[in-house]
Amino acid sequence: MALYGELNVKDQGPLSEESSGKPFGEVIRDYEALPNTQWRFGKPNYARVNKMYFDNRSKVHPEGSLESVVSKVVKNWEVESHHIADP
């Protein structure tokens, strides 16, 4: 998660590839905001969170498994519930 000083309410648009997890070789967050989405505090950046997640996770769920799907749903829900100004 971005630190407060890094957030810029003028920074709008889709999440970065770092926020999805692509640079780490696995998409763990595939949230796609609608074109008119307004981020509450500016676009979130999950680069630090994803690095910690990939460095410290103890289980790698198979792609498409129930565990993998639920994990992705929860991560996407967190983006929408905490960062969208008016969901």
mmCIF file of N, CA, C and O in Angstrom:
data_model
loop_
_atom_site.group_PDB
_atom_site.id
_atom_site.type_symbol
_atom_site.label_atom_id
_atom_site.label_comp_id
_atom_site.label_asym_id
_atom_site.label_seq_id
_atom_site.Cartn_x
_atom_site.Cartn_y
_atom_site.Cartn_z
ATOM 1 N N MET A 1 0.839 -1.170 0.000
ATOM 2 C CA MET A 1 0.000 0.000 0.000
ATOM 3 C C MET A 1 0.883 1.232 0.000
ATOM 4 O O MET A 1 1.910 1.265 0.652
ATOM 5 N N ALA A 2 0.463 2.223 -0.702
ATOM 6 C CA ALA A 2 1.224 3.468 -0.763
ATOM 7 C C ALA A 2 1.178 4.171 0.590
ATOM 8 O O ALA A 2 0.201 4.078 1.316
ATOM 9 N N LEU A 3 2.240 4.845 0.914
ATOM 10 C CA LEU A 3 2.260 5.659 2.111
ATOM 11 C C LEU A 3 1.446 6.916 1.856
ATOM 12 O O LEU A 3 1.302 7.360 0.715
ATOM 13 N N TYR A 4 0.921 7.520 2.908
ATOM 14 C CA TYR A 4 0.035 8.670 2.745
ATOM 15 C C TYR A 4 0.667 9.763 1.892
ATOM 16 O O TYR A 4 0.021 10.325 1.026
ATOM 17 N N GLY A 5 1.930 10.055 2.103
ATOM 18 C CA GLY A 5 2.607 11.102 1.346
ATOM 19 C C GLY A 5 2.741 10.792 -0.138
ATOM 20 O O GLY A 5 2.976 11.673 -0.946
ATOM 21 N N GLU A 6 2.586 9.516 -0.510
ATOM 22 C CA GLU A 6 2.693 9.115 -1.908
ATOM 23 C C GLU A 6 1.366 9.190 -2.653
ATOM 24 O O GLU A 6 1.328 9.074 -3.869
ATOM 25 N N LEU A 7 0.263 9.332 -1.925
ATOM 26 C CA LEU A 7 -1.053 9.381 -2.554
ATOM 27 C C LEU A 7 -1.307 10.755 -3.152
ATOM 28 O O LEU A 7 -0.976 11.772 -2.566
ATOM 29 N N ASN A 8 -1.902 10.766 -4.329
ATOM 30 C CA ASN A 8 -2.215 12.008 -5.019
ATOM 31 C C ASN A 8 -3.614 11.860 -5.597
ATOM 32 O O ASN A 8 -3.836 11.070 -6.509
ATOM 33 N N VAL A 9 -4.565 12.619 -5.077
ATOM 34 C CA VAL A 9 -5.955 12.493 -5.494
ATOM 35 C C VAL A 9 -6.131 12.757 -6.988
ATOM 36 O O VAL A 9 -7.082 12.292 -7.604
ATOM 37 N N LYS A 10 -5.188 13.445 -7.603
ATOM 38 C CA LYS A 10 -5.262 13.704 -9.045
ATOM 39 C C LYS A 10 -4.799 12.505 -9.872
ATOM 40 O O LYS A 10 -5.003 12.463 -11.072
ATOM 41 N N ASP A 11 -4.161 11.541 -9.225
ATOM 42 C CA ASP A 11 -3.676 10.345 -9.908
ATOM 43 C C ASP A 11 -4.836 9.360 -10.056
ATOM 44 O O ASP A 11 -5.191 8.661 -9.111
ATOM 45 N N GLN A 12 -5.450 9.325 -11.208
ATOM 46 C CA GLN A 12 -6.601 8.468 -11.485
ATOM 47 C C GLN A 12 -6.222 7.494 -12.594
ATOM 48 O O GLN A 12 -5.138 7.573 -13.163
ATOM 49 N N GLY A 13 -7.087 6.580 -12.926
ATOM 50 C CA GLY A 13 -6.834 5.629 -14.005
ATOM 51 C C GLY A 13 -6.747 4.212 -13.480
ATOM 52 O O GLY A 13 -7.016 3.944 -12.313
ATOM 53 N N PRO A 14 -6.363 3.270 -14.346
ATOM 54 C CA PRO A 14 -6.320 1.855 -13.938
ATOM 55 C C PRO A 14 -5.157 1.566 -12.988
ATOM 56 O O PRO A 14 -4.186 2.316 -12.930
ATOM 57 N N LEU A 15 -5.280 0.465 -12.253
ATOM 58 C CA LEU A 15 -4.197 0.033 -11.374
ATOM 59 C C LEU A 15 -2.969 -0.328 -12.202
ATOM 60 O O LEU A 15 -3.080 -0.769 -13.338
ATOM 61 N N SER A 16 -1.808 -0.161 -11.621
ATOM 62 C CA SER A 16 -0.557 -0.485 -12.319
ATOM 63 C C SER A 16 -0.356 -1.998 -12.373
ATOM 64 O O SER A 16 -0.995 -2.749 -11.635
ATOM 65 N N GLU A 17 0.558 -2.424 -13.229
ATOM 66 C CA GLU A 17 0.885 -3.855 -13.302
ATOM 67 C C GLU A 17 1.484 -4.340 -11.992
ATOM 68 O O GLU A 17 1.264 -5.474 -11.587
ATOM 69 N N GLU A 18 2.246 -3.478 -11.320
ATOM 70 C CA GLU A 18 2.810 -3.855 -10.013
ATOM 71 C C GLU A 18 1.700 -4.165 -9.021
ATOM 72 O O GLU A 18 1.837 -5.048 -8.190
ATOM 73 N N SER A 19 0.600 -3.423 -9.092
ATOM 74 C CA SER A 19 -0.511 -3.649 -8.175
ATOM 75 C C SER A 19 -1.226 -4.966 -8.455
ATOM 76 O O SER A 19 -1.830 -5.543 -7.559
ATOM 77 N N SER A 20 -1.155 -5.448 -9.682
ATOM 78 C CA SER A 20 -1.815 -6.716 -10.022
ATOM 79 C C SER A 20 -0.965 -7.923 -9.628
ATOM 80 O O SER A 20 -1.482 -9.007 -9.437
ATOM 81 N N GLY A 21 0.341 -7.726 -9.538
ATOM 82 C CA GLY A 21 1.258 -8.820 -9.221
ATOM 83 C C GLY A 21 1.993 -9.353 -10.431
ATOM 84 O O GLY A 21 2.823 -10.253 -10.304
ATOM 85 N N LYS A 22 1.723 -8.833 -11.637
ATOM 86 C CA LYS A 22 2.349 -9.344 -12.864
ATOM 87 C C LYS A 22 3.874 -9.392 -12.807
ATOM 88 O O LYS A 22 4.465 -10.377 -13.249
ATOM 89 N N PRO A 23 4.552 -8.366 -12.275
ATOM 90 C CA PRO A 23 6.026 -8.432 -12.241
ATOM 91 C C PRO A 23 6.563 -9.596 -11.398
ATOM 92 O O PRO A 23 7.701 -10.001 -11.547
ATOM 93 N N PHE A 24 5.695 -10.137 -10.524
ATOM 94 C CA PHE A 24 6.121 -11.251 -9.672
ATOM 95 C C PHE A 24 5.767 -12.598 -10.297
ATOM 96 O O PHE A 24 6.000 -13.640 -9.704
ATOM 97 N N GLY A 25 5.165 -12.562 -11.489
ATOM 98 C CA GLY A 25 4.869 -13.786 -12.210
ATOM 99 C C GLY A 25 3.507 -14.394 -11.950
ATOM 100 O O GLY A 25 3.209 -15.487 -12.428
ATOM 101 N N GLU A 26 2.667 -13.711 -11.182
ATOM 102 C CA GLU A 26 1.343 -14.252 -10.877
ATOM 103 C C GLU A 26 0.385 -13.093 -10.645
ATOM 104 O O GLU A 26 0.689 -12.174 -9.883
ATOM 105 N N VAL A 27 -0.767 -13.117 -11.291
ATOM 106 C CA VAL A 27 -1.769 -12.070 -11.084
ATOM 107 C C VAL A 27 -2.594 -12.433 -9.857
ATOM 108 O O VAL A 27 -3.283 -13.449 -9.839
ATOM 109 N N ILE A 28 -2.485 -11.617 -8.813
ATOM 110 C CA ILE A 28 -3.235 -11.882 -7.580
ATOM 111 C C ILE A 28 -4.337 -10.859 -7.366
ATOM 112 O O ILE A 28 -5.185 -11.029 -6.501
ATOM 113 N N ARG A 29 -4.334 -9.814 -8.150
ATOM 114 C CA ARG A 29 -5.347 -8.762 -8.036
ATOM 115 C C ARG A 29 -5.647 -8.312 -9.468
ATOM 116 O O ARG A 29 -4.824 -7.707 -10.119
ATOM 117 N N ASP A 30 -6.846 -8.634 -9.962
ATOM 118 C CA ASP A 30 -7.180 -8.300 -11.351
ATOM 119 C C ASP A 30 -8.320 -7.288 -11.443
ATOM 120 O O ASP A 30 -9.097 -7.295 -12.382
ATOM 121 N N TYR A 31 -8.382 -6.404 -10.469
ATOM 122 C CA TYR A 31 -9.448 -5.405 -10.430
ATOM 123 C C TYR A 31 -9.312 -4.439 -11.601
ATOM 124 O O TYR A 31 -8.250 -3.881 -11.836
ATOM 125 N N GLU A 32 -10.392 -4.269 -12.339
ATOM 126 C CA GLU A 32 -10.417 -3.318 -13.450
ATOM 127 C C GLU A 32 -11.487 -2.278 -13.152
ATOM 128 O O GLU A 32 -12.681 -2.568 -13.201
ATOM 129 N N ALA A 33 -11.044 -1.085 -12.850
ATOM 130 C CA ALA A 33 -11.976 -0.002 -12.521
ATOM 131 C C ALA A 33 -12.690 0.467 -13.784
ATOM 132 O O ALA A 33 -12.138 0.427 -14.878
ATOM 133 N N LEU A 34 -13.917 0.912 -13.615
ATOM 134 C CA LEU A 34 -14.660 1.494 -14.727
ATOM 135 C C LEU A 34 -13.972 2.777 -15.173
ATOM 136 O O LEU A 34 -13.257 3.408 -14.379
ATOM 137 N N PRO A 35 -14.156 3.188 -16.417
ATOM 138 C CA PRO A 35 -13.471 4.385 -16.936
ATOM 139 C C PRO A 35 -13.723 5.658 -16.111
ATOM 140 O O PRO A 35 -12.860 6.500 -15.992
ATOM 141 N N ASN A 36 -14.902 5.783 -15.513
ATOM 142 C CA ASN A 36 -15.225 6.994 -14.748
ATOM 143 C C ASN A 36 -14.989 6.837 -13.247
ATOM 144 O O ASN A 36 -15.446 7.659 -12.459
ATOM 145 N N THR A 37 -14.266 5.816 -12.839
ATOM 146 C CA THR A 37 -13.987 5.574 -11.424
ATOM 147 C C THR A 37 -13.133 6.693 -10.838
ATOM 148 O O THR A 37 -12.150 7.112 -11.425
ATOM 149 N N GLN A 38 -13.534 7.149 -9.655
ATOM 150 C CA GLN A 38 -12.762 8.153 -8.925
ATOM 151 C C GLN A 38 -12.167 7.485 -7.690
ATOM 152 O O GLN A 38 -12.885 6.984 -6.834
ATOM 153 N N TRP A 39 -10.832 7.476 -7.624
ATOM 154 C CA TRP A 39 -10.147 6.918 -6.455
ATOM 155 C C TRP A 39 -10.265 7.913 -5.310
ATOM 156 O O TRP A 39 -10.083 9.108 -5.483
ATOM 157 N N ARG A 40 -10.569 7.421 -4.138
ATOM 158 C CA ARG A 40 -10.807 8.265 -2.961
ATOM 159 C C ARG A 40 -9.595 9.132 -2.613
ATOM 160 O O ARG A 40 -9.726 10.325 -2.390
ATOM 161 N N PHE A 41 -8.422 8.542 -2.541
ATOM 162 C CA PHE A 41 -7.205 9.272 -2.157
ATOM 163 C C PHE A 41 -6.170 9.271 -3.273
ATOM 164 O O PHE A 41 -5.004 9.546 -3.041
ATOM 165 N N GLY A 42 -6.572 8.948 -4.472
ATOM 166 C CA GLY A 42 -5.653 8.741 -5.578
ATOM 167 C C GLY A 42 -5.507 7.249 -5.816
ATOM 168 O O GLY A 42 -5.888 6.422 -4.982
ATOM 169 N N LYS A 43 -4.978 6.893 -6.950
ATOM 170 C CA LYS A 43 -4.844 5.479 -7.323
ATOM 171 C C LYS A 43 -3.939 4.753 -6.333
ATOM 172 O O LYS A 43 -2.821 5.188 -6.069
ATOM 173 N N PRO A 44 -4.414 3.631 -5.760
ATOM 174 C CA PRO A 44 -3.573 2.882 -4.817
ATOM 175 C C PRO A 44 -2.441 2.160 -5.528
ATOM 176 O O PRO A 44 -2.552 1.802 -6.699
ATOM 177 N N ASN A 45 -1.359 1.958 -4.805
ATOM 178 C CA ASN A 45 -0.204 1.239 -5.343
ATOM 179 C C ASN A 45 0.102 0.093 -4.389
ATOM 180 O O ASN A 45 0.475 0.311 -3.241
ATOM 181 N N TYR A 46 -0.036 -1.115 -4.886
ATOM 182 C CA TYR A 46 0.152 -2.300 -4.059
ATOM 183 C C TYR A 46 1.528 -2.936 -4.228
ATOM 184 O O TYR A 46 1.726 -4.091 -3.863
ATOM 185 N N ALA A 47 2.488 -2.214 -4.764
ATOM 186 C CA ALA A 47 3.813 -2.779 -5.014
ATOM 187 C C ALA A 47 4.448 -3.311 -3.723
ATOM 188 O O ALA A 47 4.977 -4.429 -3.700
ATOM 189 N N ARG A 48 4.427 -2.527 -2.647
ATOM 190 C CA ARG A 48 5.036 -2.976 -1.382
ATOM 191 C C ARG A 48 4.290 -4.167 -0.793
ATOM 192 O O ARG A 48 4.896 -5.114 -0.315
ATOM 193 N N VAL A 49 2.977 -4.087 -0.807
ATOM 194 C CA VAL A 49 2.162 -5.168 -0.252
ATOM 195 C C VAL A 49 2.407 -6.460 -1.026
ATOM 196 O O VAL A 49 2.574 -7.525 -0.428
ATOM 197 N N ASN A 50 2.441 -6.360 -2.354
ATOM 198 C CA ASN A 50 2.667 -7.546 -3.170
ATOM 199 C C ASN A 50 4.048 -8.136 -2.937
ATOM 200 O O ASN A 50 4.213 -9.354 -2.889
ATOM 201 N N LYS A 51 5.054 -7.293 -2.795
ATOM 202 C CA LYS A 51 6.407 -7.791 -2.520
ATOM 203 C C LYS A 51 6.432 -8.581 -1.212
ATOM 204 O O LYS A 51 6.967 -9.684 -1.157
ATOM 205 N N MET A 52 5.816 -8.015 -0.179
ATOM 206 C CA MET A 52 5.748 -8.720 1.112
ATOM 207 C C MET A 52 4.979 -10.034 0.967
ATOM 208 O O MET A 52 5.373 -11.064 1.519
ATOM 209 N N TYR A 53 3.883 -9.978 0.233
ATOM 210 C CA TYR A 53 3.057 -11.168 0.030
ATOM 211 C C TYR A 53 3.863 -12.275 -0.652
ATOM 212 O O TYR A 53 3.901 -13.409 -0.181
ATOM 213 N N PHE A 54 4.510 -11.952 -1.760
ATOM 214 C CA PHE A 54 5.252 -12.968 -2.498
ATOM 215 C C PHE A 54 6.501 -13.438 -1.750
ATOM 216 O O PHE A 54 6.893 -14.594 -1.870
ATOM 217 N N ASP A 55 7.124 -12.564 -0.973
ATOM 218 C CA ASP A 55 8.313 -12.955 -0.210
ATOM 219 C C ASP A 55 7.982 -13.836 0.990
ATOM 220 O O ASP A 55 8.817 -14.634 1.422
ATOM 221 N N ASN A 56 6.780 -13.696 1.545
ATOM 222 C CA ASN A 56 6.476 -14.344 2.821
ATOM 223 C C ASN A 56 5.328 -15.342 2.811
ATOM 224 O O ASN A 56 5.036 -15.927 3.850
ATOM 225 N N ARG A 57 4.675 -15.542 1.689
ATOM 226 C CA ARG A 57 3.551 -16.486 1.714
ATOM 227 C C ARG A 57 4.069 -17.905 1.912
ATOM 228 O O ARG A 57 5.173 -18.268 1.497
ATOM 229 N N SER A 58 3.247 -18.696 2.577
ATOM 230 C CA SER A 58 3.680 -20.061 2.901
ATOM 231 C C SER A 58 3.014 -21.110 2.011
ATOM 232 O O SER A 58 3.391 -22.274 2.055
ATOM 233 N N LYS A 59 2.044 -20.713 1.197
ATOM 234 C CA LYS A 59 1.327 -21.670 0.353
ATOM 235 C C LYS A 59 1.052 -21.037 -1.002
ATOM 236 O O LYS A 59 0.634 -19.898 -1.092
ATOM 237 N N VAL A 60 1.306 -21.776 -2.066
ATOM 238 C CA VAL A 60 0.999 -21.330 -3.420
ATOM 239 C C VAL A 60 -0.165 -22.186 -3.913
ATOM 240 O O VAL A 60 -0.004 -23.390 -4.132
ATOM 241 N N HIS A 61 -1.331 -21.566 -4.040
ATOM 242 C CA HIS A 61 -2.516 -22.303 -4.476
ATOM 243 C C HIS A 61 -2.491 -22.475 -5.992
ATOM 244 O O HIS A 61 -2.102 -21.556 -6.719
ATOM 245 N N PRO A 62 -2.920 -23.613 -6.487
ATOM 246 C CA PRO A 62 -2.972 -23.833 -7.935
ATOM 247 C C PRO A 62 -3.911 -22.825 -8.607
ATOM 248 O O PRO A 62 -4.966 -22.495 -8.056
ATOM 249 N N GLU A 63 -3.519 -22.334 -9.773
ATOM 250 C CA GLU A 63 -4.331 -21.379 -10.517
ATOM 251 C C GLU A 63 -5.705 -21.994 -10.802
ATOM 252 O O GLU A 63 -5.802 -23.131 -11.258
ATOM 253 N N GLY A 64 -6.760 -21.241 -10.499
ATOM 254 C CA GLY A 64 -8.114 -21.712 -10.746
ATOM 255 C C GLY A 64 -8.724 -22.500 -9.606
ATOM 256 O O GLY A 64 -9.913 -22.812 -9.639
ATOM 257 N N SER A 65 -7.940 -22.827 -8.575
ATOM 258 C CA SER A 65 -8.487 -23.559 -7.436
ATOM 259 C C SER A 65 -9.386 -22.636 -6.619
ATOM 260 O O SER A 65 -9.327 -21.412 -6.727
ATOM 261 N N LEU A 66 -10.247 -23.220 -5.811
ATOM 262 C CA LEU A 66 -11.154 -22.433 -4.983
ATOM 263 C C LEU A 66 -10.371 -21.461 -4.100
ATOM 264 O O LEU A 66 -10.741 -20.286 -3.972
ATOM 265 N N GLU A 67 -9.282 -21.923 -3.529
ATOM 266 C CA GLU A 67 -8.476 -21.074 -2.658
ATOM 267 C C GLU A 67 -7.916 -19.874 -3.419
ATOM 268 O O GLU A 67 -7.908 -18.749 -2.935
ATOM 269 N N SER A 68 -7.450 -20.099 -4.636
ATOM 270 C CA SER A 68 -6.898 -19.028 -5.468
ATOM 271 C C SER A 68 -7.979 -18.019 -5.840
ATOM 272 O O SER A 68 -7.756 -16.813 -5.797
ATOM 273 N N VAL A 69 -9.141 -18.514 -6.212
ATOM 274 C CA VAL A 69 -10.260 -17.637 -6.596
ATOM 275 C C VAL A 69 -10.710 -16.790 -5.407
ATOM 276 O O VAL A 69 -10.904 -15.579 -5.533
ATOM 277 N N VAL A 70 -10.869 -17.404 -4.250
ATOM 278 C CA VAL A 70 -11.307 -16.668 -3.059
ATOM 279 C C VAL A 70 -10.284 -15.606 -2.681
ATOM 280 O O VAL A 70 -10.629 -14.474 -2.353
ATOM 281 N N SER A 71 -9.009 -15.938 -2.740
ATOM 282 C CA SER A 71 -7.956 -14.978 -2.419
ATOM 283 C C SER A 71 -8.030 -13.761 -3.348
ATOM 284 O O SER A 71 -7.931 -12.610 -2.911
ATOM 285 N N LYS A 72 -8.226 -14.001 -4.643
ATOM 286 C CA LYS A 72 -8.309 -12.919 -5.616
ATOM 287 C C LYS A 72 -9.567 -12.074 -5.388
ATOM 288 O O LYS A 72 -9.530 -10.842 -5.469
ATOM 289 N N VAL A 73 -10.683 -12.724 -5.078
ATOM 290 C CA VAL A 73 -11.937 -12.003 -4.813
ATOM 291 C C VAL A 73 -11.773 -11.077 -3.605
ATOM 292 O O VAL A 73 -12.195 -9.920 -3.628
ATOM 293 N N VAL A 74 -11.149 -11.575 -2.554
ATOM 294 C CA VAL A 74 -10.946 -10.761 -1.348
ATOM 295 C C VAL A 74 -10.033 -9.570 -1.648
ATOM 296 O O VAL A 74 -10.315 -8.447 -1.226
ATOM 297 N N LYS A 75 -8.967 -9.776 -2.392
ATOM 298 C CA LYS A 75 -8.061 -8.673 -2.740
ATOM 299 C C LYS A 75 -8.771 -7.635 -3.609
ATOM 300 O O LYS A 75 -8.594 -6.432 -3.417
ATOM 301 N N ASN A 76 -9.583 -8.086 -4.565
ATOM 302 C CA ASN A 76 -10.332 -7.154 -5.409
ATOM 303 C C ASN A 76 -11.390 -6.402 -4.605
ATOM 304 O O ASN A 76 -11.609 -5.211 -4.807
ATOM 305 N N TRP A 77 -12.048 -7.094 -3.683
ATOM 306 C CA TRP A 77 -13.047 -6.449 -2.830
ATOM 307 C C TRP A 77 -12.389 -5.350 -1.983
ATOM 308 O O TRP A 77 -12.950 -4.277 -1.813
ATOM 309 N N GLU A 78 -11.198 -5.616 -1.482
ATOM 310 C CA GLU A 78 -10.495 -4.622 -0.660
ATOM 311 C C GLU A 78 -10.224 -3.360 -1.468
ATOM 312 O O GLU A 78 -10.381 -2.251 -0.964
ATOM 313 N N VAL A 79 -9.837 -3.509 -2.717
ATOM 314 C CA VAL A 79 -9.589 -2.345 -3.574
ATOM 315 C C VAL A 79 -10.860 -1.521 -3.682
ATOM 316 O O VAL A 79 -10.858 -0.307 -3.467
ATOM 317 N N GLU A 80 -11.956 -2.176 -4.007
ATOM 318 C CA GLU A 80 -13.215 -1.450 -4.221
ATOM 319 C C GLU A 80 -13.761 -0.855 -2.924
ATOM 320 O O GLU A 80 -14.180 0.297 -2.899
ATOM 321 N N SER A 81 -13.740 -1.610 -1.852
ATOM 322 C CA SER A 81 -14.359 -1.141 -0.607
ATOM 323 C C SER A 81 -13.565 -0.007 0.072
ATOM 324 O O SER A 81 -14.146 0.814 0.756
ATOM 325 N N HIS A 82 -12.255 0.024 -0.121
ATOM 326 C CA HIS A 82 -11.444 1.018 0.567
ATOM 327 C C HIS A 82 -10.985 2.190 -0.293
ATOM 328 O O HIS A 82 -10.660 3.242 0.237
ATOM 329 N N HIS A 83 -10.943 2.020 -1.595
ATOM 330 C CA HIS A 83 -10.303 3.034 -2.425
ATOM 331 C C HIS A 83 -11.192 3.734 -3.448
ATOM 332 O O HIS A 83 -10.780 4.746 -4.008
ATOM 333 N N ILE A 84 -12.376 3.201 -3.725
ATOM 334 C CA ILE A 84 -13.272 3.846 -4.679
ATOM 335 C C ILE A 84 -14.084 4.889 -3.927
ATOM 336 O O ILE A 84 -14.702 4.592 -2.892
ATOM 337 N N ALA A 85 -14.116 6.105 -4.451
ATOM 338 C CA ALA A 85 -14.780 7.223 -3.765
ATOM 339 C C ALA A 85 -16.277 6.971 -3.601
ATOM 340 O O ALA A 85 -16.839 7.234 -2.555
ATOM 341 N N ASP A 86 -16.943 6.474 -4.627
ATOM 342 C CA ASP A 86 -18.386 6.257 -4.560
ATOM 343 C C ASP A 86 -18.722 4.972 -5.304
ATOM 344 O O ASP A 86 -19.112 5.011 -6.468
ATOM 345 N N PRO A 87 -18.572 3.814 -4.624
ATOM 346 C CA PRO A 87 -18.773 2.534 -5.329
ATOM 347 C C PRO A 87 -20.195 2.334 -5.822
ATOM 348 O O PRO A 87 -21.120 2.799 -5.342
#
